[in-house]
C-alpha angles and dihedrals in degrees: 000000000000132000110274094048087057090051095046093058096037094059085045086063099043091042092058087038088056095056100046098047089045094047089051094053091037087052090054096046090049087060138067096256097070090128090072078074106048132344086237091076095061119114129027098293089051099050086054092057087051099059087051087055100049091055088057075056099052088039082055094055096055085056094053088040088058084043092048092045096056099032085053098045087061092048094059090042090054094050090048089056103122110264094245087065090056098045095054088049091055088061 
């Protein structure tokens, strides 16, 4: 396996790591339970700023998306390379 197809498959998996972890986090802010995160949400300022905060999130998820979608892409190209291709990198 070369390089580029390690990288390829390393920025898949952070990317979907990303989305989900950020999705997670956005999810909680755009509740009312953003205090569970940090003490400087409580009160009504603060879930405002939450809010706020959980749109960067969500802004953050259509990155890694576009990320995701690429990196993905490459990943599929590279598995649909001819055996015999494979098999002569290998040695």
């Amino acid at each position: 396996m070369d390089m580029n197809t390690c990288c390829a498959y390393f920025c898949t998996g952070v990317s979907g790591f990303g989305i989900l972890t950020l999705a997670v986090i956005g999810g909680v802010l755009m509740t009312d339970k953003a205090h569970f995160i940090s003490e400087e949400y409580a009160g009504p300022e603060g879930l405002e700023e939450a809010k706020k905060t959980a749109y960067d999130c969500f802004a953050a998820i259509a990155i890694y998306g576009l990320f995701l979608i690429f990196c993905g892409a490459r990943v599929m190209s590279m598995s649909r390379k001819p055996q015999d291709k494979l098999l002569d990198d290998a040695q």
